[in-house]
Amino acid sequence: MDPTAAVSATAFVSARHAGLRDFQQQLAHRLQQAATVRGQIQDCIAASTGTRHWLFELACAAEVIAVPALTAVPFTRPWYLGLINHRGELAGVVDLDGLSGAPVQPWCATDRLLVLSPALPLRCAIRLSHLTGIVDRTAMREAGRDHDLPDWSPLSLEGADGVRRAWVDIDALMRDPVFIDIGCR
């Protein structure tokens, strides 16, 4: 192998890890800021869950993590993916696609979990297939409501990139009777 190719490959991997580390540090810093002033900051986490693009209020998030060991829970609905141990506490993992009526997508190695804030009434994490990043909600325009979405997603917003994202009202989600009742019927 050409030694210059090995050096450039190593430099590429180093740069990629540095970029990811910088992004994670920036996200952690903004999450800390948002936690203290929920409702006043307009920053959102933009992410995808297989078939849909979503927006989550930044202040509702604790962190985004790689998928740890997941324990399946018998006799639950297909969108309830199981339990994780997050920092010594159990958190349920949900698939928003399945919860909103679409088929549950198979797991991918690149999936992540958006762990919601421990200040919320229920400890849970939302499975993400792609994390776009942090976006400013005020820079997006309202695009109406997708009628095939549940009440916990009351509107859609469109950014300069032309992508339509469904807003997730975390408080409404946590009050939704379907979300609360994870048992199979």
Coordinates of C-alpha atoms in Angstrom, one line a residue:
M1 CA 0.0 0.0 0.0
D2 CA 1.2 3.5 -0.8
P3 CA 2.3 5.2 2.4
T4 CA 0.8 8.6 1.4
A5 CA -2.6 6.9 0.8
A6 CA -2.4 5.4 4.4
V7 CA -1.6 8.9 5.8
S8 CA -4.4 10.5 3.9
A9 CA -6.9 7.8 4.9
T10 CA -5.8 8.3 8.6
A11 CA -6.1 12.0 8.2
F12 CA -9.6 11.6 6.7
V13 CA -10.7 9.3 9.6
S14 CA -9.2 11.7 12.2
A15 CA -11.0 14.7 10.6
R16 CA -14.3 12.8 10.5
H17 CA -14.0 11.9 14.2
A18 CA -13.1 15.5 15.0
G19 CA -16.1 16.8 13.1
L20 CA -18.4 14.4 14.9
R21 CA -16.8 15.2 18.3
D22 CA -17.3 19.0 17.6
F23 CA -20.9 18.4 16.5
Q24 CA -21.6 16.4 19.7
Q25 CA -20.0 19.0 21.9
Q26 CA -22.0 21.8 20.2
L27 CA -25.2 19.7 20.6
A28 CA -24.5 19.1 24.3
H29 CA -23.9 22.8 24.9
R30 CA -27.1 23.8 23.2
L31 CA -29.1 21.1 25.0
Q32 CA -27.8 22.5 28.4
Q33 CA -28.8 26.0 27.3
A34 CA -32.2 24.9 26.1
A35 CA -33.0 22.9 29.3
T36 CA -33.0 26.1 31.4
V37 CA -35.3 28.1 29.2
R38 CA -37.8 25.7 27.6
G39 CA -40.3 27.4 25.4
Q40 CA -38.2 30.5 24.9
I41 CA -35.6 29.0 22.5
Q42 CA -36.7 28.3 18.9
D43 CA -34.0 25.7 18.1
C44 CA -35.2 22.2 17.1
I45 CA -33.6 18.9 16.4
A46 CA -34.3 17.9 12.8
A47 CA -34.3 14.1 12.2
S48 CA -35.8 11.3 10.2
T49 CA -37.3 8.0 11.3
G50 CA -37.4 6.0 8.1
T51 CA -40.4 7.4 6.2
R52 CA -40.8 10.8 7.8
H53 CA -38.9 13.9 8.7
W54 CA -39.6 15.3 12.2
L55 CA -38.8 18.3 14.4
F56 CA -38.3 18.0 18.1
E57 CA -38.1 20.9 20.6
L58 CA -34.5 21.0 21.7
A59 CA -35.4 21.6 25.3
C60 CA -37.2 18.3 25.4
A61 CA -34.0 16.3 24.5
A62 CA -31.4 15.0 26.9
E63 CA -29.0 13.6 24.3
V64 CA -28.6 11.6 21.1
I65 CA -26.9 8.3 21.6
A66 CA -25.9 5.2 19.7
V67 CA -28.3 2.4 20.3
P68 CA -27.2 0.5 23.5
A69 CA -28.3 -3.0 24.4
L70 CA -32.1 -3.1 24.0
T71 CA -34.3 -5.4 26.0
A72 CA -37.4 -6.6 24.2
V73 CA -40.6 -6.4 26.2
P74 CA -43.2 -9.1 25.5
F75 CA -46.8 -8.4 24.7
T76 CA -46.2 -4.8 23.6
R77 CA -47.3 -3.0 20.4
P78 CA -44.9 -3.3 17.4
W79 CA -43.9 0.4 17.7
Y80 CA -42.7 -0.1 21.3
L81 CA -39.2 -1.4 20.6
G82 CA -38.1 -2.2 24.2
L83 CA -36.2 -0.8 27.1
I84 CA -32.7 0.6 27.5
N85 CA -30.6 1.5 30.5
H86 CA -29.8 5.1 30.2
R87 CA -27.5 6.5 32.9
G88 CA -28.9 4.0 35.4
E89 CA -32.6 4.5 34.6
L90 CA -34.9 2.5 32.3
A91 CA -36.3 4.3 29.3
G92 CA -38.8 2.9 26.8
V93 CA -37.8 3.1 23.1
V94 CA -40.4 4.0 20.5
D95 CA -40.6 4.1 16.7
L96 CA -42.6 7.2 15.7
D97 CA -43.3 5.7 12.2
G98 CA -45.1 2.8 13.8
L99 CA -46.9 4.9 16.4
S100 CA -48.2 7.2 13.6
G101 CA -49.5 4.2 11.6
A102 CA -46.7 3.4 9.2
P103 CA -44.8 0.1 9.2
V104 CA -42.0 -0.2 11.8
Q105 CA -38.7 0.0 9.9
P106 CA -36.0 -2.6 10.4
W107 CA -33.0 -1.6 12.6
C108 CA -29.9 -0.2 10.8
A109 CA -26.4 0.1 12.2
T110 CA -26.5 3.9 11.9
D111 CA -29.7 4.3 13.9
R112 CA -29.5 6.6 16.9
L113 CA -31.8 7.3 19.9
L114 CA -33.1 10.7 20.9
V115 CA -33.3 10.3 24.7
L116 CA -35.9 12.7 26.0
S117 CA -35.4 14.9 29.0
P118 CA -35.7 13.3 32.5
A119 CA -37.8 16.4 33.4
L120 CA -40.6 15.0 31.2
P121 CA -43.3 12.8 32.8
L122 CA -42.3 9.6 31.0
R123 CA -38.7 8.2 30.5
C124 CA -38.4 7.4 26.8
A125 CA -36.2 7.5 23.7
I126 CA -37.2 7.9 20.1
R127 CA -35.5 5.9 17.4
L128 CA -33.9 8.0 14.7
S129 CA -32.6 6.7 11.3
H130 CA -30.9 10.0 10.4
L131 CA -30.0 13.1 12.5
T132 CA -30.0 16.2 10.4
G133 CA -29.0 18.6 13.1
I134 CA -30.2 21.6 14.9
V135 CA -32.4 24.1 13.0
D136 CA -33.9 27.4 13.9
R137 CA -37.7 27.0 13.9
T138 CA -38.2 30.7 13.2
A139 CA -36.3 30.3 9.9
M140 CA -38.9 27.8 8.7
R141 CA -42.3 28.5 7.2
E142 CA -45.6 26.8 8.2
A143 CA -46.6 24.2 5.7
G144 CA -50.0 23.3 7.2
R145 CA -50.9 20.0 8.8
D146 CA -50.4 16.5 7.3
H147 CA -53.8 14.9 7.9
D148 CA -52.4 11.4 8.1
L149 CA -50.5 12.3 11.3
P150 CA -51.8 12.0 14.9
D151 CA -52.8 14.9 17.0
W152 CA -49.4 15.0 18.7
S153 CA -48.0 16.3 15.4
P154 CA -50.2 19.4 14.8
L155 CA -48.3 21.1 12.0
S156 CA -45.6 20.8 9.5
L157 CA -42.8 23.3 8.8
E158 CA -40.6 23.7 5.7
G159 CA -37.1 24.9 5.7
A160 CA -35.0 26.6 3.1
D161 CA -33.8 23.2 2.0
G162 CA -37.4 22.4 0.8
V163 CA -37.8 19.5 3.2
R164 CA -41.2 19.3 5.0
R165 CA -40.8 18.3 8.6
A166 CA -43.6 17.3 11.0
W167 CA -43.5 19.1 14.4
V168 CA -43.7 16.7 17.4
D169 CA -45.5 18.2 20.3
I170 CA -43.8 16.1 23.1
D171 CA -46.3 17.2 25.7
A172 CA -49.2 16.1 23.6
L173 CA -47.3 12.9 22.7
M174 CA -46.9 12.0 26.4
R175 CA -50.6 12.6 26.9
D176 CA -51.7 10.5 23.9
P177 CA -53.7 7.4 25.1
V178 CA -52.1 5.2 22.4
F179 CA -48.6 6.3 23.4
I180 CA -49.3 5.5 27.1
D181 CA -50.9 2.1 26.4
I182 CA -48.0 0.0 25.1
G183 CA -49.7 -3.4 25.7
C184 CA -50.9 -5.5 22.8
R185 CA -54.6 -6.1 22.3

